[in-house]
Backbone as CSV, one residue per row, in Angstrom:
resi,resn,N_x,N_y,N_z,CA_x,CA_y,CA_z,C_x,C_y,C_z
1,MET,-2.022,-5.524,17.704,-2.497,-4.288,18.068,-3.218,-4.461,19.203
2,SER,-3.125,-3.517,20.405,-3.504,-3.678,21.638,-5.204,-3.709,21.836
3,ASP,-5.782,-2.509,21.103,-7.253,-2.541,21.140,-7.837,-1.711,20.027
4,PRO,-8.128,-2.518,18.854,-8.172,-1.937,17.602,-9.660,-1.273,17.709
5,VAL,-10.813,-1.749,18.604,-12.225,-1.530,18.589,-12.114,0.258,19.317
6,ALA,-10.998,0.148,20.466,-10.814,1.457,20.971,-10.204,2.624,20.145
7,GLN,-9.482,2.128,19.280,-8.668,3.121,18.486,-9.499,3.485,17.074
8,LEU,-10.719,2.664,16.943,-11.561,3.170,15.794,-11.797,4.368,15.386
9,LEU,-12.252,5.059,16.163,-12.855,6.460,16.034,-11.553,7.558,15.853
10,PRO,-10.433,7.542,16.616,-9.242,8.379,16.282,-8.556,7.791,15.035
11,VAL,-8.653,6.789,15.093,-7.914,6.420,13.448,-8.687,6.697,12.238
12,ALA,-10.079,6.615,12.577,-11.107,7.190,11.298,-10.822,8.582,11.122
13,ALA,-10.736,9.335,12.299,-10.507,10.924,12.080,-9.180,11.025,11.546
14,VAL,-8.137,10.272,11.887,-6.920,10.645,11.123,-6.843,10.464,9.732
15,PHE,-7.484,9.527,9.114,-7.531,9.080,7.999,-8.482,10.041,7.298
16,LEU,-9.366,10.468,7.686,-10.321,11.498,7.212,-9.461,12.656,7.016
17,LEU,-8.815,13.321,7.958,-7.940,14.218,7.767,-6.938,14.332,6.923
18,ALA,-6.216,13.287,6.867,-5.127,12.878,5.800,-5.778,12.899,4.440
19,GLY,-7.019,12.313,4.409,-7.294,12.348,2.818,-7.822,13.862,2.474
20,LEU,-8.247,14.588,3.332,-8.525,15.734,3.160,-7.411,16.494,2.461
21,VAL,-6.345,16.348,3.345,-5.208,17.068,2.912,-4.628,16.582,1.624
22,LYS,-4.706,15.311,1.148,-4.353,14.837,-0.128,-5.352,15.451,-1.192
23,GLY,-6.685,15.488,-0.954,-7.572,15.928,-1.802,-7.237,17.301,-2.148
24,VAL,-6.703,18.371,-1.443,-6.752,19.492,-1.702,-5.362,19.760,-2.437
25,ILE,-4.240,19.179,-1.834,-2.971,19.571,-2.428,-2.319,18.551,-3.263
26,GLY,-3.070,17.221,-3.178,-2.485,16.082,-3.988,-1.594,15.338,-3.476
27,LEU,-0.852,15.334,-2.437,-0.069,14.506,-1.360,-0.450,14.844,0.054
28,GLY,0.284,13.823,0.932,0.237,14.091,2.247,-0.564,13.126,2.900
29,LEU,-1.287,12.078,2.308,-1.964,11.251,3.143,-1.215,10.131,3.943
30,PRO,-0.059,9.528,3.478,0.664,8.825,4.035,1.657,9.575,5.113
31,THR,1.819,10.761,4.982,2.729,11.444,5.681,2.056,12.203,7.102
32,VAL,0.742,12.478,7.036,-0.144,13.091,7.684,-0.526,11.773,8.612
33,ALA,-0.834,10.701,8.140,-1.438,9.360,8.685,-0.375,9.014,9.691
34,MET,0.924,8.794,9.095,2.121,8.163,9.973,2.258,9.102,11.114
35,GLY,2.209,10.432,10.642,2.676,11.224,11.897,1.482,11.268,12.892
36,LEU,0.492,11.376,12.691,-0.732,11.427,13.753,-0.884,9.975,14.345
37,LEU,-0.844,9.126,13.728,-0.709,7.860,14.306,0.413,7.478,15.333
38,GLY,1.407,7.964,14.874,2.706,7.851,15.604,2.419,8.408,16.969
39,LEU,1.441,9.325,17.311,1.177,9.786,18.625,0.293,8.822,19.221
40,LEU,-0.288,7.895,18.628,-1.086,6.950,19.155,-0.959,5.672,19.539
41,MET,0.047,5.110,18.880,0.324,3.824,18.717,1.856,3.725,18.398
42,LYS,2.521,2.388,18.370,3.725,2.001,17.819,3.791,2.207,16.539
43,PRO,5.177,2.680,16.035,5.383,2.898,14.467,4.995,1.557,13.561
44,ALA,5.328,0.553,14.149,4.802,-0.792,13.409,3.208,-0.978,13.014
45,GLU,2.858,-0.589,14.333,1.327,-0.433,14.214,0.738,0.391,13.175
46,ALA,1.513,1.630,13.291,0.849,2.772,12.399,1.028,2.714,11.140
47,ALA,2.266,2.091,10.679,2.452,1.599,9.166,1.589,0.715,8.816
48,ALA,1.162,-0.596,9.536,0.260,-1.547,9.240,-1.118,-1.044,8.883
49,LEU,-1.396,-0.071,9.537,-2.934,0.651,9.183,-2.875,1.557,8.174
50,LEU,-1.638,1.982,7.784,-1.521,2.977,6.540,-1.548,1.980,5.189
51,ILE,-1.269,0.765,5.197,-1.103,0.163,3.935,-2.404,0.261,3.010
52,LEU,-3.564,-0.255,3.322,-4.796,-0.353,2.351,-5.250,1.222,1.973
53,PRO,-5.382,1.926,2.937,-5.969,3.451,2.467,-4.885,4.212,1.604
54,SER,-3.720,3.810,1.934,-2.599,4.700,1.038,-2.348,3.933,-0.155
55,LEU,-2.604,2.738,-0.264,-2.600,1.998,-1.591,-3.802,2.385,-2.487
56,ALA,-5.194,2.306,-1.779,-6.322,2.836,-2.522,-6.409,4.157,-3.064
57,THR,-5.625,4.996,-2.466,-5.992,6.538,-2.773,-4.782,6.652,-3.610
58,ASN,-3.602,6.118,-3.506,-2.558,6.308,-4.482,-2.647,5.604,-6.023
59,LEU,-3.215,4.411,-5.928,-3.802,3.771,-7.148,-4.845,4.834,-7.875
60,TRP,-5.750,5.287,-7.210,-6.818,6.378,-7.745,-5.875,7.508,-8.288
61,GLN,-4.872,7.917,-7.624,-4.301,9.152,-8.135,-3.394,8.759,-9.264
62,LEU,-2.820,7.672,-9.332,-1.839,7.080,-10.216,-2.603,6.742,-11.511
63,PHE,-3.695,6.130,-11.526,-4.433,5.968,-12.792,-5.313,6.990,-13.543
64,GLN,-5.527,8.173,-12.629,-6.087,9.208,-13.219,-5.214,10.115,-13.991
65,GLY,-3.961,9.862,-13.885,-2.974,10.501,-14.672,-2.857,10.038,-16.098
66,PRO,-2.109,10.989,-17.220,-2.367,10.720,-18.563,-1.175,9.970,-18.790
67,ARG,-0.131,9.649,-18.430,1.141,9.051,-19.229,1.677,8.019,-18.208
68,PHE,0.918,7.049,-17.732,1.555,5.905,-16.969,2.797,5.137,-17.541
69,GLY,2.106,4.714,-18.565,3.453,3.764,-19.395,4.806,4.597,-19.403
70,GLU,4.456,5.981,-19.849,5.833,6.596,-20.279,6.515,6.779,-18.937
71,LEU,5.904,7.223,-17.704,6.366,7.362,-16.505,7.049,6.257,-16.126
72,LEU,6.503,5.075,-16.168,7.033,3.851,-15.693,8.249,3.475,-16.384
73,ARG,8.234,3.736,-17.713,9.681,3.502,-18.362,10.641,4.494,-17.858
74,ARG,10.292,5.695,-17.644,11.385,6.861,-17.321,11.831,6.645,-15.999
75,LEU,11.258,6.378,-15.065,11.276,6.057,-13.722,11.646,4.795,-13.004
76,ARG,11.676,3.717,-13.915,11.965,2.286,-13.594,13.044,2.030,-12.603
77,GLY,13.945,2.720,-12.865,15.413,2.486,-11.994,15.160,2.840,-10.613
78,MET,14.511,3.914,-10.478,14.039,4.871,-9.343,13.077,3.705,-8.496
79,MET,11.878,3.513,-9.139,10.890,2.632,-8.445,11.532,1.161,-8.166
80,ALA,12.401,0.533,-8.723,13.102,-0.551,-8.512,13.817,-0.361,-7.168
81,ALA,14.509,0.693,-6.942,15.331,0.830,-6.070,14.455,1.411,-4.774
82,ILE,13.317,2.062,-5.016,12.511,2.253,-3.829,11.750,0.975,-3.120
83,PHE,11.580,-0.129,-4.141,11.157,-1.229,-3.734,11.961,-2.203,-2.841
84,ILE,13.135,-2.319,-3.493,14.167,-3.238,-2.946,14.626,-2.500,-1.642
85,GLY,14.896,-1.179,-1.713,15.290,-0.353,-0.415,14.258,-0.457,0.626
86,THR,12.825,-0.551,0.409,12.332,-0.349,1.578,11.754,-1.751,2.137
87,VAL,11.688,-2.873,1.228,11.689,-3.985,1.732,12.891,-4.453,2.682
88,ALA,13.941,-4.262,2.022,15.162,-4.291,3.116,15.324,-3.874,4.456
89,ALA,14.727,-2.685,4.428,14.828,-1.721,5.654,13.611,-1.930,6.548
90,SER,12.533,-2.574,6.016,11.291,-2.620,6.757,11.421,-3.498,7.932
91,GLY,12.469,-3.865,8.434,12.648,-4.859,9.751,12.808,-3.681,10.825
92,ILE,13.290,-2.513,10.395,13.581,-1.317,10.961,12.418,-0.972,11.865
93,VAL,11.243,-0.631,11.131,9.986,-0.148,11.729,9.509,-1.239,12.315
94,ALA,9.677,-2.504,11.992,8.770,-3.721,12.270,9.027,-4.099,13.447
95,GLY,10.608,-4.071,13.794,10.612,-4.398,15.058,11.956,-3.834,15.814
96,GLY,12.295,-2.745,15.433,13.477,-1.859,15.886,13.337,-1.230,17.084
97,ASP,14.010,-0.188,17.613,13.827,0.350,18.960,12.835,1.447,18.550
98,SER,11.611,1.330,19.373,10.506,2.175,19.254,10.905,3.918,19.421
99,ALA,11.824,4.150,20.257,12.227,5.471,20.490,12.968,6.034,19.401
100,LEU,14.027,5.358,18.735,14.662,5.644,17.873,14.013,5.690,16.551
101,ILE,13.169,4.972,16.109,12.171,5.177,14.990,11.278,6.463,15.122
102,ARG,10.649,6.559,16.458,9.972,7.781,16.392,10.739,8.803,16.311
103,ALA,11.844,8.844,16.818,12.898,9.960,16.624,13.288,10.273,14.899
104,GLY,13.277,9.117,14.337,13.574,9.321,12.907,12.186,9.462,12.141
105,LEU,11.364,9.183,12.514,9.809,9.644,11.741,9.620,11.297,12.324
106,GLY,9.847,11.947,13.691,9.751,13.120,13.745,10.837,14.033,12.790
107,ALA,11.910,13.580,12.623,13.079,14.165,11.961,12.530,14.153,10.561
108,ALA,12.095,13.290,9.898,11.599,13.098,8.734,10.598,14.196,8.411
109,LEU,9.576,14.332,9.169,8.585,15.249,9.216,9.143,16.589,9.138
110,ILE,10.058,16.993,9.798,10.460,18.298,9.911,11.340,18.632,8.730
111,VAL,11.904,17.617,8.196,12.952,17.945,7.175,11.765,18.010,5.962
112,TYR,10.935,17.213,5.858,9.906,17.542,4.676,9.040,18.717,4.595
113,ALA,8.860,19.304,6.046,8.172,20.483,6.135,9.169,21.630,5.786
114,LEU,10.296,21.594,6.031,11.217,22.550,5.685,11.335,22.712,4.230
115,PHE,11.555,21.628,3.388,11.348,21.632,2.175,10.208,22.401,1.503
116,GLY,9.128,22.264,2.101,7.707,22.603,1.629,7.576,24.304,2.077
117,ILE,7.801,24.390,3.195,8.008,25.820,3.550,8.732,26.722,2.968
118,THR,10.120,26.339,2.995,10.936,27.237,1.862,11.024,26.776,0.334
119,LYS,10.142,26.166,0.185,10.255,25.935,-1.476,11.033,25.679,-2.012
120,VAL,12.188,25.254,-1.654,13.538,24.539,-2.293,12.975,23.561,-3.427
121,SER,13.746,24.223,-4.504,13.234,23.302,-5.765,14.534,22.961,-6.220
122,LEU,14.592,21.604,-6.728,15.644,21.006,-7.499,15.717,20.901,-8.784
123,GLN,16.683,21.096,-9.649,16.846,21.174,-11.063,17.558,19.796,-11.274
124,VAL,16.726,18.864,-11.832,17.541,17.410,-12.124,17.822,17.423,-13.646
125,PRO,19.305,17.586,-14.207,19.362,17.254,-15.433,18.774,15.968,-16.092
126,GLN,18.388,16.003,-17.261,17.985,14.484,-17.854,18.869,13.630,-17.917
127,ALA,20.223,14.244,-18.209,21.375,13.215,-18.450,21.684,12.639,-16.959
128,SER,21.443,13.209,-15.879,21.633,12.680,-14.728,20.725,11.491,-14.109
129,GLU,19.491,11.573,-14.840,18.248,10.616,-14.321,18.762,9.238,-14.001
130,ARG,19.649,8.623,-15.071,20.051,7.180,-15.037,20.607,6.904,-13.721
131,TRP,21.313,7.659,-13.320,21.980,7.167,-12.024,21.405,7.991,-10.761
132,ALA,20.964,8.886,-10.795,20.397,9.913,-9.606,18.919,9.111,-9.210
133,GLY,18.294,8.783,-10.256,16.780,8.080,-9.995,17.107,7.009,-9.039
134,PRO,17.979,6.121,-9.334,17.899,4.740,-8.235,18.577,5.166,-6.835
135,VAL,19.582,6.146,-7.078,20.110,6.790,-5.736,19.037,7.213,-4.908
136,VAL,18.064,8.206,-5.339,17.219,8.674,-4.655,16.088,7.523,-4.390
137,GLY,15.957,6.725,-5.202,15.053,5.466,-4.783,15.439,4.739,-3.909
138,ALA,16.580,4.413,-3.716,17.238,3.651,-2.564,17.200,4.284,-1.525
139,THR,17.512,5.748,-1.309,17.451,6.243,-0.070,15.909,6.588,0.436
140,THR,15.062,6.816,-0.553,13.785,6.880,-0.099,13.275,5.451,0.325
141,GLY,13.775,4.254,-0.227,13.250,3.185,0.245,13.666,2.527,1.817
142,LEU,14.990,3.229,1.882,15.601,3.258,3.394,14.649,4.003,4.154
143,MET,14.329,5.274,4.068,13.668,6.094,4.773,12.186,5.395,5.269
144,THR,11.556,4.941,3.910,10.232,4.312,4.212,10.228,3.031,4.923
145,GLY,11.425,2.202,4.899,11.300,1.003,5.704,11.897,1.150,7.039
146,ALA,12.530,2.367,7.325,12.726,2.819,8.581,11.867,3.674,9.384
147,THR,10.740,4.685,8.685,10.096,5.290,9.555,8.650,5.315,8.880
148,GLY,8.639,4.693,7.809,6.965,4.688,7.164,6.631,6.017,6.608
149,VAL,7.643,6.803,6.395,7.499,7.930,5.416,7.857,7.736,4.132
150,PHE,7.047,8.132,3.065,7.453,7.792,1.784,8.066,9.071,1.129
151,VAL,8.196,10.180,1.711,8.422,11.364,0.674,9.907,11.861,0.612
152,ILE,10.743,11.417,1.511,12.076,12.175,1.303,13.092,10.953,0.989
153,PRO,13.909,11.365,-0.184,13.864,12.655,-1.106,13.138,12.420,-2.165
154,ALA,12.137,11.492,-2.048,11.349,11.210,-3.594,11.092,12.494,-4.015
155,VAL,10.040,12.982,-3.191,9.264,14.320,-3.752,10.069,15.324,-4.276
156,PRO,10.986,15.905,-3.488,11.713,16.936,-4.030,12.376,16.474,-5.462
157,TYR,12.841,15.261,-5.529,13.485,15.121,-6.718,12.612,14.784,-7.959
158,LEU,11.318,14.166,-7.547,10.170,14.202,-8.701,9.817,15.628,-8.903
159,ALA,9.792,16.601,-8.228,9.428,17.977,-8.357,10.496,18.592,-9.277
160,GLY,11.621,18.231,-9.119,12.802,18.798,-10.022,13.214,18.233,-11.275
161,LEU,12.172,17.125,-11.625,12.317,16.917,-13.342,11.762,17.757,-14.035
162,GLY,10.957,18.619,-13.960,10.155,19.470,-14.634,9.115,18.963,-15.405
163,LEU,8.442,18.127,-14.767,7.135,17.644,-15.400,6.040,18.353,-15.083
164,GLN,4.872,18.435,-16.057,3.791,19.246,-15.995,3.145,18.751,-14.789
165,ARG,2.078,19.646,-14.253,1.521,19.249,-12.845,0.858,17.807,-12.874
166,ASP,-0.076,17.747,-13.870,-0.907,16.353,-13.854,0.262,15.124,-13.972
167,VAL,1.303,15.181,-14.603,2.182,14.288,-14.948,2.825,13.886,-13.579
168,LEU,3.364,15.309,-12.852,3.950,15.169,-11.535,3.140,14.425,-10.480
169,VAL,1.800,15.065,-10.495,0.899,14.365,-9.549,0.968,12.665,-9.663
170,GLN,0.863,12.316,-11.135,0.538,10.790,-11.495,2.144,10.091,-11.041
171,ALA,3.405,10.997,-11.248,4.592,10.315,-10.787,4.614,10.002,-9.420
172,LEU,3.903,11.118,-8.492,4.017,10.880,-7.008,3.008,9.684,-6.724
173,GLY,2.069,9.651,-7.480,0.978,8.412,-6.963,1.700,7.129,-7.499
174,LEU,2.687,7.044,-8.437,3.405,5.917,-8.851,4.321,5.534,-7.758
175,SER,5.134,6.690,-7.153,6.103,6.439,-6.117,5.536,5.852,-5.093
176,PHE,4.354,6.600,-4.677,3.834,6.166,-3.219,3.086,4.820,-3.477
177,THR,2.508,4.451,-4.619,2.049,3.211,-4.652,3.170,2.005,-4.458
178,VAL,4.276,2.250,-5.308,5.400,1.346,-5.106,5.732,1.166,-3.417
179,SER,5.887,2.323,-3.039,6.274,2.422,-1.591,5.432,1.598,-0.617
180,THR,4.143,1.687,-0.844,3.336,1.267,-0.130,3.100,0.088,-0.346
181,VAL,3.222,-0.738,-1.446,3.385,-2.191,-1.645,4.526,-2.829,-1.048
182,ALA,5.703,-2.088,-1.477,6.656,-2.854,-0.601,6.867,-2.681,0.878
183,LEU,6.150,-1.630,1.419,6.246,-1.589,2.746,5.406,-2.652,3.302
184,GLY,4.043,-2.808,2.897,3.181,-3.957,2.852,4.275,-5.347,3.018
185,LEU,4.925,-5.721,1.848,5.491,-6.962,1.999,6.519,-6.965,2.849
186,GLY,7.427,-5.978,3.146,8.251,-6.126,4.059,7.611,-6.077,5.715
187,LEU,6.564,-5.420,5.651,5.914,-5.639,7.165,5.556,-7.227,7.396
188,GLY,4.994,-7.599,6.135,4.392,-9.245,6.273,5.453,-10.188,6.464
189,TRP,6.481,-9.868,5.584,7.957,-10.713,5.683,8.369,-10.554,7.277
190,ASN,8.360,-9.517,7.897,8.995,-9.270,9.283,7.806,-9.617,10.475
191,GLY,6.608,-10.266,9.932,5.611,-10.678,10.953,5.061,-9.578,11.759
192,ALA,4.989,-8.304,10.715,4.239,-7.186,11.562,2.734,-6.649,10.854
193,LEU,2.260,-7.622,10.450,1.007,-7.174,9.570,-0.055,-8.430,9.902
194,PRO,-0.362,-8.258,11.215,-1.438,-9.420,11.689,-2.644,-8.917,11.071
195,ALA,-3.599,-9.977,10.808,-4.937,-9.718,10.532,-5.675,-8.881,11.143
196,SER,-5.773,-8.528,12.320,-6.330,-7.416,13.096,-5.853,-6.128,12.486
197,ALA,-4.817,-6.047,12.088,-4.077,-4.793,11.609,-4.826,-4.461,10.329
198,MET,-4.769,-5.463,9.521,-5.532,-5.477,8.100,-6.888,-5.121,8.126
199,GLY,-7.622,-5.611,9.054,-9.083,-5.411,9.163,-9.076,-3.935,9.376
200,ALA,-8.322,-3.430,10.299,-8.323,-1.879,10.679,-7.987,-1.154,9.613
201,SER,-6.981,-1.489,8.697,-6.571,-0.774,7.863,-7.838,-0.827,6.571
202,LEU,-8.160,-1.802,6.206,-9.491,-1.957,5.447,-10.531,-0.969,5.846
203,GLY,-10.781,-0.883,6.946,-11.950,-0.022,7.422,-11.327,1.611,7.392
204,ALA,-10.086,1.663,7.258,-9.760,2.937,7.170,-9.899,3.492,5.530
205,ILE,-10.203,2.770,4.697,-10.207,3.184,3.540,-11.364,4.201,3.172
206,ALA,-12.322,3.797,3.854,-13.772,4.728,3.709,-13.365,6.071,4.112
207,PRO,-12.946,6.257,5.155,-12.663,7.589,5.837,-11.521,8.431,4.986
208,ALA,-10.541,7.814,4.477,-9.582,8.246,3.658,-10.218,8.857,2.229
209,LEU,-11.058,8.091,1.454,-11.535,8.356,0.495,-12.601,9.676,0.522
210,LEU,-13.451,9.398,1.921,-14.288,10.533,2.032,-13.547,11.942,2.263
211,GLY,-12.489,11.747,2.830,-11.501,12.929,3.171,-10.851,13.306,1.798
212,MET,-10.741,12.448,0.945,-10.118,13.152,-0.468,-11.536,13.822,-1.190
213,ALA,-12.662,13.492,-1.251,-13.518,13.751,-1.873,-13.879,15.350,-0.954
214,ALA,-13.811,15.265,0.128,-13.963,16.581,0.722,-12.851,17.608,0.210
215,GLY,-11.677,17.111,0.231,-10.747,17.759,-0.153,-10.757,18.592,-1.634
216,ALA,-11.221,17.464,-2.405,-11.388,17.963,-3.694,-12.415,18.940,-4.026
217,TRP,-13.465,18.720,-2.935,-14.433,20.103,-2.996,-13.853,21.265,-2.492
218,LEU,-13.019,21.180,-1.498,-12.546,22.425,-0.787,-11.542,23.057,-1.760
219,ARG,-10.749,22.316,-2.497,-9.778,22.717,-3.288,-10.232,23.936,-4.187
220,HIS,-11.419,23.886,-4.664,-11.929,25.199,-5.560,-12.411,26.147,-4.756
221,ARG,-12.309,26.107,-3.272,-13.048,26.934,-2.553,-11.943,27.974,-1.333
222,VAL,-10.864,27.278,-1.602,-9.740,27.731,-0.754,-8.535,27.969,-1.436
223,SER,-7.420,29.121,-1.047,-6.129,29.036,-1.831,-5.272,27.770,-1.647
224,PRO,-4.925,26.938,-2.380,-4.196,25.823,-2.469,-2.814,26.115,-2.046
225,ALA,-2.270,27.171,-2.318,-0.871,27.840,-1.978,-0.748,27.939,-0.495
226,ALA,-2.016,28.767,0.145,-2.249,29.083,1.457,-2.484,27.798,2.403
227,PHE,-3.159,26.911,1.979,-3.589,25.574,2.674,-2.142,24.783,2.617
228,ARG,-1.360,24.723,1.454,-0.106,24.171,1.477,0.864,24.670,2.545
229,ARG,0.753,25.901,2.658,1.807,26.706,3.655,1.394,26.212,5.131
230,TRP,0.264,26.220,5.251,-0.286,25.805,6.644,-0.161,24.448,6.974
231,PHE,-0.363,23.545,5.816,-0.048,22.301,6.054,1.502,21.956,6.438
232,PHE,2.298,22.503,5.766,3.771,21.984,6.103,4.019,23.047,7.514
233,ILE,3.376,23.980,7.738,3.933,24.463,9.216,3.247,23.423,10.134
234,GLY,2.081,23.008,10.212,1.743,21.791,10.869,2.365,20.757,10.876
235,LEU,2.931,20.359,9.830,3.490,19.093,9.742,5.032,19.025,10.450
236,GLY,5.519,20.373,10.445,6.813,20.625,11.126,6.596,20.517,12.773
237,VAL,5.321,21.308,13.057,5.215,21.180,14.497,4.867,19.922,15.058
238,LEU,4.337,18.981,14.204,4.089,17.656,14.518,5.206,16.711,14.501
239,GLY,6.144,16.730,13.484,7.243,16.254,13.721,8.308,16.577,14.730
240,GLY,8.338,17.902,15.106,8.820,18.528,16.283,8.298,17.802,17.622
241,GLU,7.122,17.655,17.698,6.300,17.123,18.954,6.617,15.572,18.902
242,ILE,6.905,14.779,17.808,6.931,13.473,17.941,8.505,13.276,18.249
243,LEU,9.554,14.084,17.875,10.860,14.128,17.962,11.305,14.216,19.405
244,TRP,10.288,15.498,20.121,10.779,15.661,21.512,10.213,14.499,22.414
245,ARG,9.220,13.941,22.067,8.586,12.605,22.858,9.581,11.677,22.718
246,ALA,10.146,11.369,21.505,10.972,10.413,21.445,12.238,10.536,22.072
247,VAL,12.834,11.634,22.111,14.231,12.111,22.810,13.880,11.960,24.020
248,SER,12.823,12.600,24.813,12.596,12.771,26.228,12.264,11.552,26.901
249,ASN,11.101,11.082,26.372,10.710,9.797,27.183,11.182,8.546,26.392
250,GLY,12.323,8.340,25.596,12.725,7.309,25.072,14.066,7.207,25.598
251,GLY,14.741,7.825,26.731,15.887,7.732,27.035,17.011,8.129,26.200
252,LEU,16.703,8.892,25.170,17.684,9.053,24.107,18.580,10.493,24.563
253,LEU,18.275,11.099,25.488,18.993,12.324,25.818,20.305,11.657,26.878
């Protein structure tokens, strides 16, 4: 990482904001952090910074839910595919063409924002879960390894399982935790997880948790639906900015 000290304040601000979003709507920390950090540094550096605060907040979310064992049994095929796909594809974000990775990151944010804004909902028949879960998991893993974004298509798929809200939040925590661990292992395997990055990632845990606490407080004082709508609009704008920069400055035109 070029100058961790100079990046300390903007990185802390990014994780404070990302934690706040997660505290209000229950997701979004890795997505917001990866998107904003993608404006400040290379995708591999942003992904390395993401590891520890994402792991801490998602473990918190995972073990607050009521049905960990049941979810793990139900989603084990999907989780295994996420893990394998992420580790296998992690060399892309670790050492691939930076402009192409940024373009992929921007496109992933735009797609996710469109899902959120349009409120497209999937209906996943229970009989289809045995094959659909691993397919969605592998696709999510490839997206995670290529861009550092964990959400497509895992989030729409999990939302389509008809889970109760608390169980859905826990399922998202499980998916994001597996993605984070796999991404960390993949980055380390590809030599993209230096000690300096892990130190900065450790330092990002505190602002992320502080942001989550602030978001939990704010959740009872704002309309979550309105906040969620503006979050997805902002995410789409951010994705468009990242995509435009990658295409225009990266020689992809």
